[in-house]
Amino acid sequence: MTLAFGVVCLKQTKSIDEQMKEIFNQFGNTQDLSSRSFETLTGQKGALIYFNNITDPKEINEVIFPWIDEQGKEKQLNSQRIQETFLIRDVQITEDIQIIVDNLLQGHVVLLLERDSAYCIFQAEKFPFRNPEQPTVETTVKGTKEGYVESLSVNIGLLRRYVQDKNFRVEHMEVGALTKTKVAIVYLEHIHLPEVLEEVKQRLKEIETDSILSSSELKQWLEDNEWSIFPLSRITERPDSTAQSINDGKIAILTQNSPFAILIPFTFFETIQNMDDYYEKWYVSSMIRLVRVFAFFISIFLPGLYIALIHYNPGLIPSDLLVSIAQSRTQVPFPVIWELLLMELTIEIFREAGIRLPKPLGQTVGIVGGIVIGESAVQANLVSPITLIVVAITTMASFSSPQYSMAYSFRLLRFLLVAAAGFLGLYGFVLGTMVLTVHLASQKSFGIPYLTPFAPTSYRNWIDQFLLFPLRWRTVKPSYLSRKKSKGDWKPLKRG
Amino acid sequence: MQRSLSLSTTQITWIIVASAPVGINTLPRMINEQTEQTGWLFLVATALIIYLYMRLIIILPERYPGLSIFEITTHILGKWAGSLFILFLSLMMIVGTSLSLRLLADGIINYMLFHTPAMVIILFMLFVLFYTLTRGTETIVYINEILQPIILLTMTMIMFLVINKARFEELTPIISEQINVIQGSAVSFYPFLFIFVVVYFFPYVRNHSSLKKGIFLGISLILWISLTLFILSVTLFGTVELNYIEYPSIEFARLIQFPMLERFHIFYLIYWIIYAFTVHTVTLYAGSTGISYVSKKKNMVWIAVACTITFLISLYPDNIEKAREYAMYLNYVNLCFVFFAFPLLLLIDTIKRKVNSQ
């Protein structure tokens, strides 16, 4: 939980009642805006205005009121005295009603005093949020067990704990005309690419919308191509992952009210990277990554290839297997493509239902539904067992990507390749794959080609791709992310 | 945020490799018909000539750094002659792509889609090519960087899988009356038919030494592919049998036996489709940017026009034999025009420079 405490002064030109009315009118008499009137021992009247649910009552009762009471015993209060005696926070002076409104919305307290030309605003916000907990989407075995929360300041604090460097920079901006969502741009001054940072700021400034409620929404506004099927920036709920990324030269964007950070730029091959990889020995991580690559190919290509082979080129399948497949399909009335699409659709429904249902119930329904319906569908000759196996393997493989949003892309692409293979067999399948390759090659993330470091080729950066090289080899930053250093200036982090 | 493209040695290499026409698939038979087992010597000699020729051509971007081949040509020859030169070059690219597409389509009908009309196969490839070309130069460079190493690795893998069946004594060069030196030389130029597509990428070459290295590596790799295909075809089938095999490279893939896969040659055909796609991307890119420059209109429109022309021309040959025959004619026109035109361009520029300096 965060708690800030300070004072902002404002010139008073009207009576307290008039000022209160003016402030209340700004909010259309909303019922969570409160006021508390008081009178000091010198007989000076005053009032505090604040929002109930976002202001800390302890601060009002134990800090602000005792202070006013103490200061108002002998002399009348005024802005000058407040500035001199209230030393907990800086005092800002403003005459702008809009600033008062903004401060109230941020959980601050407005103080109105009789016979004084100034109004004061105390800062005592207390927004409800949870404590850092174990990440739910990006789980690791050996990694840190804390994830981001909905508070921007807590998230920045978490990051600061991981990167205790004087070059750590935080820049705040606001997006969303109504929500006024605070975002923090976090980077390492001596490593990041200035042109990427400038582009980030520019794109944030150019956002014209009333509301930004989460990082996922902001991510869509920032990405280079909104039509791309692939995510062009990465989203993470792990501070250790963010710390590692900004260490490599990336820029992190944290959003108020969102437990996710956006990491940019993002390249396609980061899809197979997971924080756990860095906590294991290089050969173990490399093997796991190769498994993920294999799973990636299965999740995208297997259904399309299955259609192409069964429909157009059964001669490619070994004779024994072909006979077995043919026998299993004899009673199925649908063409293989409809059979496969039917099962894919069923799986998608199970998946969607599994997410919406309460967690314990969702798993049970998913397993029971999957087994019962799958078994029944085979017995009713609606699908063949081999199709069921293909769909099940594909679905499991699509979730092997550590980047959750990439799993959605894989699933969509699968349908494209199934359609292509259904129309022109292996030829269509290859053409579909080419369209996919071209699409990937044409994408960029903040000026960085999406297929970096393979296209454009950068051998130096292959140390952390499909295979993870030993730690001592990985002491240099990715060249496409970090600022170029003059000779001798670069000090790679010697580890091990 | 855009960054200007600057081609590296690797990228130039892959672009050059992508310029080797799809007809390279039937090259072993074509060379064998003219030169028998001595064909590999012709290929090596041709590669050397091509390398020297390319070293000559790259003097142009050295003299005009940052300029496109269109700007260089119009600067040297003047507006009209320059435009005609470019137009002819571009049309040749489009015709070459059309014939190459037709050869590919017939191959696919023979082995994969037995009842699908060639028109459909060509049309869908053109749709994909259109999409690719609209993505821009950078994308074309990147897809080659991704796909070409995979293609070469597949090629090498297949070579190792059949090498135990090869009879290398078949390769001993012979001097025989049946060797047609002129025809054989002309045919052996075929793998380098579109090698000059690299001139279309001159504006993106920032480092001249990268260009030199890229050209050397590119030519070496084309030579490696064509030599491998020829040597394997001759050593696996023999010079007599080879003359009767339509697609030698696909046929030697038939010899590969995998316990898990039957008819491996169809998978080999997938490799050829990918290879054809990369070749057509580069050649059609050259054709469309050429006519786009001459017309001073948006490239997008001319990509569509180039694709339409390609489609119509590809349907013209009555059968695969005719398509192959036209491809050989194109090879001869190419030999006569390109291999003389560029050195002539260089000569005119040198003379003009000397005259101006006096």
Coordinates of N, CA, C and O in Angstrom, one line a residue, chain A residues 322-476:
Chain A
L322 N -1.4 -46.0 -43.2 CA -2.5 -45.5 -44.1 C -3.7 -46.5 -44.0 O -4.8 -46.0 -43.9
V323 N -3.4 -47.8 -44.0 CA -4.5 -48.8 -43.9 C -5.2 -48.5 -42.5 O -6.4 -48.5 -42.5
S324 N -4.4 -48.3 -41.5 CA -5.0 -48.1 -40.2 C -5.9 -46.8 -40.2 O -7.0 -46.8 -39.6
I325 N -5.4 -45.8 -40.8 CA -6.2 -44.5 -40.8 C -7.5 -44.7 -41.7 O -8.5 -44.3 -41.3
A326 N -7.3 -45.4 -42.8 CA -8.4 -45.6 -43.7 C -9.5 -46.4 -43.0 O -10.7 -46.1 -43.0
Q327 N -9.1 -47.4 -42.2 CA -10.1 -48.3 -41.5 C -10.8 -47.4 -40.4 O -12.0 -47.6 -40.3
S328 N -10.0 -46.6 -39.7 CA -10.7 -45.8 -38.7 C -11.6 -44.7 -39.2 O -12.5 -44.3 -38.5
R329 N -11.5 -44.4 -40.5 CA -12.3 -43.4 -41.1 C -13.5 -43.9 -41.9 O -14.3 -43.2 -42.5
T330 N -13.5 -45.2 -42.0 CA -14.6 -45.8 -42.9 C -16.0 -45.4 -42.5 O -16.8 -45.2 -43.4
Q331 N -16.2 -45.3 -41.2 CA -17.6 -45.0 -40.7 C -17.9 -43.5 -40.6 O -19.0 -43.1 -40.3
V332 N -16.8 -42.7 -40.7 CA -17.0 -41.3 -40.5 C -17.7 -40.7 -41.8 O -17.1 -40.8 -42.9
P333 N -18.8 -40.0 -41.6 CA -19.5 -39.5 -42.8 C -18.9 -38.2 -43.4 O -19.2 -37.8 -44.5
F334 N -18.1 -37.5 -42.6 CA -17.6 -36.1 -43.1 C -16.3 -36.2 -43.8 O -15.5 -37.1 -43.4
P335 N -16.0 -35.3 -44.7 CA -14.6 -35.2 -45.2 C -13.7 -34.8 -44.0 O -14.1 -34.2 -43.1
V336 N -12.5 -35.2 -44.2 CA -11.5 -35.0 -43.1 C -11.4 -33.6 -42.6 O -11.2 -33.3 -41.4
I337 N -11.5 -32.6 -43.6 CA -11.4 -31.2 -43.2 C -12.5 -30.8 -42.3 O -12.2 -30.1 -41.3
W338 N -13.7 -31.2 -42.5 CA -14.8 -30.8 -41.7 C -14.7 -31.5 -40.3 O -15.1 -30.9 -39.3
E339 N -14.3 -32.8 -40.4 CA -14.1 -33.5 -39.2 C -13.1 -32.8 -38.2 O -13.3 -32.6 -37.1
L340 N -12.0 -32.3 -38.9 CA -10.9 -31.7 -38.1 C -11.4 -30.3 -37.6 O -11.2 -29.9 -36.4
L341 N -12.1 -29.6 -38.4 CA -12.6 -28.2 -38.0 C -13.6 -28.4 -36.9 O -13.6 -27.6 -36.0
L342 N -14.4 -29.4 -37.0 CA -15.4 -29.7 -35.9 C -14.8 -29.9 -34.6 O -15.2 -29.3 -33.6
M343 N -13.7 -30.7 -34.6 CA -13.0 -31.0 -33.4 C -12.2 -29.8 -32.8 O -12.2 -29.5 -31.6
E344 N -11.7 -29.0 -33.7 CA -10.9 -27.8 -33.3 C -11.9 -26.8 -32.7 O -11.6 -26.2 -31.6
L345 N -13.1 -26.7 -33.3 CA -14.1 -25.8 -32.7 C -14.5 -26.3 -31.3 O -14.7 -25.5 -30.4
T346 N -14.7 -27.6 -31.2 CA -15.1 -28.1 -29.9 C -14.0 -27.8 -28.8 O -14.4 -27.4 -27.7
I347 N -12.8 -28.0 -29.2 CA -11.7 -27.7 -28.3 C -11.7 -26.3 -27.9 O -11.5 -25.9 -26.7
E348 N -11.9 -25.4 -28.8 CA -11.9 -23.9 -28.6 C -13.0 -23.6 -27.6 O -12.9 -22.8 -26.7
I349 N -14.2 -24.3 -27.7 CA -15.3 -24.0 -26.8 C -14.9 -24.5 -25.4 O -15.2 -23.8 -24.4
F350 N -14.3 -25.7 -25.3 CA -13.9 -26.2 -24.0 C -12.9 -25.2 -23.4 O -13.0 -24.9 -22.2
R351 N -12.0 -24.7 -24.2 CA -11.0 -23.8 -23.6 C -11.6 -22.5 -23.1 O -11.3 -22.1 -22.0
E352 N -12.5 -22.0 -23.9 CA -13.1 -20.7 -23.5 C -14.0 -21.0 -22.3 O -14.0 -20.1 -21.3
A353 N -14.7 -22.0 -22.2 CA -15.6 -22.4 -21.1 C -14.7 -22.6 -19.8 O -15.0 -22.2 -18.7
G354 N -13.6 -23.2 -20.0 CA -12.6 -23.5 -18.9 C -12.1 -22.3 -18.3 O -11.9 -22.2 -17.1
I355 N -11.9 -21.2 -19.1 CA -11.4 -20.0 -18.5 C -12.5 -19.3 -17.7 O -12.2 -18.7 -16.7
R356 N -13.7 -19.3 -18.3 CA -14.8 -18.5 -17.6 C -15.3 -19.2 -16.3 O -15.8 -18.5 -15.4
L357 N -15.3 -20.5 -16.3 CA -15.8 -21.2 -15.1 C -14.9 -21.0 -13.9 O -13.7 -20.7 -14.1
P358 N -15.4 -21.1 -12.7 CA -14.5 -21.0 -11.5 C -13.4 -22.1 -11.6 O -13.6 -23.2 -12.2
K359 N -12.2 -21.8 -11.1 CA -11.0 -22.6 -11.3 C -11.2 -24.1 -11.0 O -10.9 -24.9 -11.9
P360 N -11.6 -24.5 -9.8 CA -11.7 -25.9 -9.6 C -12.8 -26.6 -10.5 O -12.5 -27.7 -11.1
L361 N -13.8 -25.9 -10.7 CA -14.9 -26.4 -11.6 C -14.5 -26.5 -13.0 O -14.7 -27.5 -13.7
G362 N -13.7 -25.4 -13.5 CA -13.3 -25.3 -14.8 C -12.4 -26.5 -15.3 O -12.6 -27.1 -16.3
Q363 N -11.5 -26.9 -14.4 CA -10.6 -28.0 -14.7 C -11.4 -29.3 -14.8 O -11.2 -30.1 -15.7
T364 N -12.3 -29.5 -13.9 CA -13.1 -30.7 -13.8 C -14.0 -30.8 -15.1 O -14.0 -31.9 -15.8
V365 N -14.7 -29.7 -15.4 CA -15.5 -29.7 -16.6 C -14.7 -29.9 -17.8 O -15.1 -30.7 -18.7
G366 N -13.6 -29.3 -17.9 CA -12.7 -29.5 -19.0 C -12.3 -30.9 -19.3 O -12.4 -31.4 -20.4
I367 N -11.8 -31.5 -18.2 CA -11.3 -32.9 -18.3 C -12.5 -33.9 -18.6 O -12.4 -34.6 -19.6
V368 N -13.5 -33.8 -17.8 CA -14.7 -34.7 -18.0 C -15.3 -34.4 -19.4 O -15.6 -35.4 -20.2
G369 N -15.5 -33.1 -19.7 CA -16.1 -32.8 -21.0 C -15.3 -33.3 -22.2 O -15.8 -33.9 -23.1
G370 N -14.0 -33.1 -22.1 CA -13.1 -33.5 -23.1 C -13.1 -35.0 -23.3 O -13.3 -35.5 -24.5
I371 N -13.0 -35.7 -22.2 CA -12.9 -37.2 -22.3 C -14.3 -37.8 -22.8 O -14.3 -38.5 -23.8
V372 N -15.3 -37.3 -22.1 CA -16.7 -37.8 -22.5 C -17.1 -37.5 -23.9 O -17.4 -38.4 -24.7
I373 N -16.9 -36.2 -24.2 CA -17.4 -35.8 -25.6 C -16.5 -36.4 -26.6 O -16.9 -36.9 -27.7
G374 N -15.1 -36.4 -26.4 CA -14.2 -37.0 -27.3 C -14.5 -38.5 -27.6 O -14.6 -38.9 -28.7
E375 N -14.7 -39.2 -26.5 CA -15.0 -40.6 -26.6 C -16.3 -40.9 -27.3 O -16.4 -41.7 -28.2
S376 N -17.3 -40.1 -26.9 CA -18.6 -40.2 -27.5 C -18.6 -39.9 -29.0 O -19.2 -40.6 -29.8
A377 N -17.8 -38.9 -29.4 CA -17.7 -38.5 -30.8 C -17.1 -39.6 -31.6 O -17.5 -39.8 -32.8
V378 N -16.1 -40.3 -31.1 CA -15.5 -41.4 -31.8 C -16.4 -42.5 -31.9 O -16.6 -43.1 -33.0
Q379 N -17.1 -42.8 -30.8 CA -18.1 -44.0 -30.8 C -19.3 -43.7 -31.8 O -19.8 -44.6 -32.4
A380 N -19.6 -42.4 -31.8 CA -20.8 -42.1 -32.7 C -20.3 -41.9 -34.2 O -21.1 -41.5 -35.0
N381 N -19.0 -42.2 -34.4 CA -18.5 -42.1 -35.8 C -18.5 -40.6 -36.3 O -18.6 -40.4 -37.5
L382 N -18.5 -39.7 -35.4 CA -18.5 -38.3 -35.9 C -17.1 -37.9 -36.3 O -16.8 -37.1 -37.2
V383 N -16.1 -38.4 -35.5 CA -14.7 -38.2 -35.9 C -13.9 -39.5 -35.7 O -14.4 -40.4 -35.0
S384 N -12.8 -39.5 -36.4 CA -12.0 -40.7 -36.3 C -11.0 -40.5 -35.2 O -10.6 -39.4 -34.8
P385 N -10.5 -41.6 -34.5 CA -9.5 -41.4 -33.4 C -8.3 -40.7 -33.8 O -7.8 -39.9 -33.1
I386 N -7.8 -40.9 -35.1 CA -6.6 -40.2 -35.5 C -6.8 -38.7 -35.6 O -5.9 -37.9 -35.2
T387 N -8.0 -38.2 -36.0 CA -8.2 -36.8 -36.0 C -8.2 -36.2 -34.6 O -7.7 -35.2 -34.4
L388 N -8.8 -37.0 -33.7 CA -8.9 -36.6 -32.3 C -7.5 -36.4 -31.7 O -7.2 -35.4 -31.1
I389 N -6.6 -37.4 -32.1 CA -5.2 -37.3 -31.6 C -4.5 -36.1 -32.2 O -3.9 -35.3 -31.4
V390 N -4.7 -35.9 -33.5 CA -4.1 -34.7 -34.1 C -4.5 -33.4 -33.4 O -3.7 -32.5 -33.1
V391 N -5.8 -33.3 -33.2 CA -6.4 -32.0 -32.6 C -5.9 -31.9 -31.2 O -5.4 -30.8 -30.8
A392 N -5.8 -33.0 -30.4 CA -5.4 -32.9 -29.0 C -3.9 -32.5 -28.9 O -3.6 -31.6 -28.1
I393 N -3.1 -33.2 -29.7 CA -1.7 -32.8 -29.7 C -1.4 -31.4 -30.1 O -0.7 -30.7 -29.5
T394 N -2.1 -31.0 -31.1 CA -2.0 -29.6 -31.6 C -2.4 -28.6 -30.5 O -1.7 -27.6 -30.3
T395 N -3.5 -28.9 -29.8 CA -3.9 -27.9 -28.8 C -2.9 -27.9 -27.7 O -2.6 -26.8 -27.2
M396 N -2.4 -29.0 -27.2 CA -1.4 -29.0 -26.2 C -0.2 -28.2 -26.6 O 0.4 -27.5 -25.9
A397 N 0.2 -28.5 -27.8 CA 1.5 -27.9 -28.4 C 1.3 -26.3 -28.4 O 2.3 -25.6 -28.2
S398 N 0.1 -25.9 -28.7 CA 0.0 -24.4 -28.9 C 0.1 -23.7 -27.6 O 0.4 -22.5 -27.6
F399 N 0.0 -24.4 -26.5 CA 0.1 -23.7 -25.2 C 1.6 -23.8 -24.6 O 1.8 -23.4 -23.5
S400 N 2.4 -24.4 -25.4 CA 3.8 -24.6 -24.9 C 4.6 -23.3 -25.0 O 5.7 -23.1 -24.5
S401 N 4.1 -22.3 -25.8 CA 4.8 -21.0 -25.9 C 4.7 -20.3 -24.6 O 3.6 -20.1 -24.1
P402 N 5.8 -19.8 -24.1 CA 5.8 -19.0 -22.8 C 5.0 -17.7 -23.0 O 4.6 -17.2 -22.0
Q403 N 4.9 -17.2 -24.2 CA 4.1 -16.0 -24.4 C 2.7 -16.4 -24.7 O 2.4 -16.9 -25.7
Y404 N 1.8 -16.0 -23.8 CA 0.4 -16.4 -23.8 C -0.3 -15.9 -25.1 O -1.0 -16.6 -25.8
S405 N 0.0 -14.6 -25.4 CA -0.7 -14.0 -26.6 C -0.3 -14.7 -27.9 O -1.0 -14.7 -28.9
M406 N 0.9 -15.3 -27.9 CA 1.4 -15.9 -29.1 C 0.6 -17.2 -29.3 O 0.4 -17.6 -30.5
A407 N 0.2 -17.8 -28.3 CA -0.6 -19.1 -28.4 C -1.9 -18.8 -29.2 O -2.3 -19.6 -30.0
Y408 N -2.5 -17.6 -29.0 CA -3.7 -17.3 -29.8 C -3.3 -17.1 -31.3 O -4.1 -17.6 -32.1
S409 N -2.2 -16.5 -31.5 CA -1.8 -16.4 -32.9 C -1.6 -17.7 -33.6 O -2.0 -18.0 -34.7
F410 N -1.0 -18.6 -32.9 CA -0.7 -20.0 -33.4 C -2.0 -20.6 -33.7 O -2.2 -21.3 -34.8
R411 N -3.0 -20.5 -32.9 CA -4.3 -21.2 -33.1 C -5.0 -20.6 -34.3 O -5.6 -21.3 -35.1
L412 N -4.9 -19.3 -34.5 CA -5.5 -18.7 -35.7 C -4.8 -19.1 -37.0 O -5.5 -19.4 -38.0
L413 N -3.5 -19.2 -36.9 CA -2.7 -19.5 -38.1 C -3.0 -21.0 -38.5 O -3.0 -21.3 -39.7
R414 N -3.3 -21.8 -37.6 CA -3.6 -23.2 -37.8 C -4.8 -23.3 -38.8 O -4.7 -24.0 -39.8
F415 N -5.8 -22.5 -38.6 CA -6.9 -22.5 -39.4 C -6.6 -22.0 -40.8 O -7.1 -22.6 -41.8
L416 N -5.7 -21.0 -40.9 CA -5.3 -20.6 -42.3 C -4.7 -21.7 -43.1 O -5.0 -21.9 -44.2
L417 N -3.8 -22.4 -42.4 CA -3.1 -23.5 -43.1 C -4.0 -24.7 -43.4 O -3.8 -25.4 -44.4
V418 N -4.9 -24.9 -42.5 CA -5.9 -26.0 -42.8 C -6.7 -25.7 -44.0 O -6.9 -26.5 -44.9
A419 N -7.1 -24.4 -44.1 CA -7.9 -24.0 -45.3 C -7.0 -24.1 -46.5 O -7.5 -24.6 -47.6
A420 N -5.8 -23.6 -46.5 CA -4.9 -23.7 -47.6 C -4.6 -25.1 -48.1 O -4.7 -25.5 -49.3
A421 N -4.4 -26.0 -47.1 CA -4.2 -27.4 -47.4 C -5.4 -28.1 -47.9 O -5.4 -28.9 -48.8
G422 N -6.5 -27.7 -47.4 CA -7.8 -28.3 -47.8 C -8.1 -27.9 -49.3 O -8.8 -28.7 -50.0
F423 N -7.6 -26.8 -49.7 CA -7.9 -26.3 -51.0 C -6.9 -26.8 -52.1 O -7.3 -27.2 -53.2
L424 N -5.6 -26.8 -51.7 CA -4.6 -27.2 -52.7 C -3.6 -28.2 -52.2 O -2.5 -28.2 -52.7
G425 N -3.9 -28.9 -51.2 CA -3.1 -30.0 -50.7 C -1.7 -29.4 -50.2 O -1.6 -28.4 -49.6
L426 N -0.7 -30.2 -50.5 CA 0.7 -29.8 -50.0 C 1.1 -28.5 -50.6 O 1.8 -27.7 -50.0
Y427 N 0.7 -28.3 -51.9 CA 1.1 -27.0 -52.6 C 0.4 -25.8 -51.8 O 1.1 -24.9 -51.5
G428 N -0.8 -25.9 -51.5 CA -1.5 -24.9 -50.8 C -0.9 -24.7 -49.4 O -0.7 -23.6 -48.9
F429 N -0.5 -25.8 -48.8 CA 0.1 -25.8 -47.5 C 1.4 -25.0 -47.5 O 1.7 -24.2 -46.7
V430 N 2.2 -25.3 -48.6 CA 3.5 -24.6 -48.7 C 3.2 -23.1 -49.0 O 3.9 -22.2 -48.4
L431 N 2.3 -22.8 -49.8 CA 2.0 -21.4 -50.1 C 1.5 -20.7 -48.9 O 1.9 -19.5 -48.6
G432 N 0.7 -21.3 -48.1 CA 0.2 -20.8 -46.8 C 1.4 -20.5 -45.9 O 1.5 -19.4 -45.3
T433 N 2.3 -21.4 -45.9 CA 3.5 -21.2 -45.0 C 4.4 -20.0 -45.5 O 4.9 -19.3 -44.7
M434 N 4.4 -19.9 -46.9 CA 5.1 -18.8 -47.4 C 4.5 -17.4 -47.0 O 5.2 -16.5 -46.7
V435 N 3.1 -17.4 -47.1 CA 2.4 -16.2 -46.7 C 2.8 -15.8 -45.2 O 3.1 -14.7 -44.9
L436 N 2.8 -16.8 -44.4 CA 3.1 -16.7 -43.0 C 4.6 -16.1 -42.9 O 4.8 -15.2 -42.1
T437 N 5.5 -16.7 -43.6 CA 6.9 -16.3 -43.6 C 7.0 -14.8 -44.0 O 7.7 -14.0 -43.4
V438 N 6.3 -14.5 -45.1 CA 6.4 -13.1 -45.6 C 5.8 -12.2 -44.6 O 6.4 -11.1 -44.3
H439 N 4.7 -12.6 -44.0 CA 4.1 -11.7 -43.0 C 5.1 -11.4 -41.8 O 5.2 -10.3 -41.4
L440 N 5.7 -12.5 -41.4 CA 6.6 -12.4 -40.3 C 7.8 -11.5 -40.7 O 8.2 -10.6 -39.9
A441 N 8.3 -11.7 -41.9 CA 9.5 -10.9 -42.3 C 9.1 -9.4 -42.5 O 10.0 -8.6 -42.4
S442 N 7.9 -9.1 -42.7 CA 7.5 -7.7 -43.0 C 7.2 -7.0 -41.7 O 7.0 -5.8 -41.8
Q443 N 7.1 -7.7 -40.6 CA 6.8 -7.0 -39.4 C 8.0 -6.3 -38.7 O 9.1 -6.8 -38.8
K444 N 7.7 -5.3 -37.9 CA 8.7 -4.6 -37.1 C 8.2 -4.3 -35.8 O 7.0 -4.0 -35.7
S445 N 9.0 -4.3 -34.8 CA 8.6 -3.8 -33.5 C 9.5 -2.6 -33.2 O 10.7 -2.7 -32.9
F446 N 9.0 -1.4 -33.2 CA 9.7 -0.2 -33.0 C 10.9 -0.1 -33.8 O 12.0 0.2 -33.3
G447 N 10.8 -0.4 -35.0 CA 11.9 -0.3 -36.0 C 12.8 -1.5 -36.0 O 13.7 -1.6 -36.9
I448 N 12.7 -2.5 -35.1 CA 13.5 -3.7 -35.1 C 12.8 -4.7 -35.9 O 11.6 -5.1 -35.6
P449 N 13.4 -5.3 -37.0 CA 12.7 -6.3 -37.7 C 12.4 -7.5 -36.8 O 13.1 -7.9 -35.9
Y450 N 11.2 -8.0 -37.1 CA 10.6 -9.0 -36.2 C 11.4 -10.4 -36.2 O 11.3 -11.1 -35.2
L451 N 12.1 -10.7 -37.3 CA 12.8 -11.9 -37.3 C 14.3 -11.8 -36.9 O 15.1 -12.7 -37.1
T452 N 14.6 -10.6 -36.4 CA 16.0 -10.5 -35.8 C 16.2 -11.5 -34.7 O 15.3 -11.8 -34.0
P453 N 17.3 -12.2 -34.6 CA 18.6 -12.0 -35.3 C 18.9 -12.9 -36.5 O 20.0 -13.1 -36.9
F454 N 17.8 -13.5 -37.0 CA 18.0 -14.4 -38.2 C 17.8 -13.7 -39.5 O 18.3 -14.1 -40.5
A455 N 16.9 -12.7 -39.5 CA 16.7 -11.9 -40.7 C 16.3 -10.5 -40.3 O 15.2 -10.3 -39.9
P456 N 17.3 -9.6 -40.2 CA 18.7 -9.6 -40.6 C 19.5 -10.5 -39.7 O 19.3 -10.5 -38.5
T457 N 20.5 -11.2 -40.4 CA 21.3 -12.1 -39.6 C 22.3 -11.3 -38.7 O 22.9 -10.4 -39.2
S458 N 22.4 -11.8 -37.5 CA 23.3 -11.2 -36.6 C 23.8 -12.4 -35.7 O 23.2 -12.7 -34.7
Y459 N 24.9 -13.0 -36.2 CA 25.4 -14.2 -35.5 C 25.7 -14.0 -34.0 O 25.5 -14.9 -33.2
R460 N 26.2 -12.8 -33.7 CA 26.5 -12.5 -32.3 C 25.3 -12.7 -31.4 O 25.5 -13.1 -30.2
N461 N 24.1 -12.5 -31.9 CA 22.9 -12.5 -31.1 C 22.3 -13.9 -31.0 O 21.2 -14.1 -30.5
W462 N 23.0 -14.9 -31.7 CA 22.4 -16.2 -31.7 C 22.7 -17.0 -30.3 O 22.2 -18.1 -30.2
I463 N 23.4 -16.3 -29.5 CA 23.8 -16.9 -28.2 C 22.6 -17.2 -27.3 O 22.7 -18.0 -26.3
D464 N 21.5 -16.5 -27.6 CA 20.3 -16.7 -26.7 C 19.0 -16.9 -27.6 O 18.1 -16.1 -27.4
Q465 N 19.1 -17.8 -28.5 CA 17.9 -18.0 -29.3 C 17.4 -19.5 -29.2 O 17.0 -19.8 -28.1
F466 N 17.5 -20.3 -30.3 CA 17.0 -21.6 -30.2 C 17.8 -22.4 -29.1 O 17.3 -23.2 -28.4
L467 N 19.1 -22.1 -29.1 CA 20.0 -22.7 -28.1 C 20.5 -21.6 -27.2 O 20.7 -20.5 -27.6
L468 N 20.7 -22.0 -26.0 CA 21.2 -21.0 -25.0 C 22.7 -21.4 -24.8 O 23.0 -22.5 -24.4
F469 N 23.5 -20.4 -25.0 CA 25.0 -20.7 -24.8 C 25.3 -20.6 -23.4 O 24.5 -20.0 -22.6
P470 N 26.5 -21.1 -23.0 CA 26.8 -21.0 -21.5 C 26.9 -19.6 -21.1 O 27.1 -18.7 -21.9
L471 N 26.8 -19.4 -19.8 CA 26.7 -18.0 -19.2 C 27.8 -17.1 -19.6 O 27.6 -15.9 -20.0
R472 N 29.1 -17.6 -19.6 CA 30.2 -16.8 -20.0 C 30.1 -16.2 -21.4 O 30.7 -15.2 -21.7
W473 N 29.4 -16.9 -22.2 CA 29.3 -16.5 -23.6 C 28.2 -15.4 -23.7 O 28.1 -14.6 -24.7
R474 N 27.4 -15.3 -22.7 CA 26.2 -14.4 -22.8 C 26.5 -13.1 -22.0 O 25.5 -12.5 -21.5
T475 N 27.7 -12.7 -22.0 CA 28.0 -11.5 -21.2 C 27.8 -10.2 -22.0 O 28.0 -9.1 -21.5
V476 N 27.5 -10.3 -23.2 CA 27.2 -9.1 -24.0 C 25.7 -8.9 -24.3 O 25.0 -9.8 -24.3

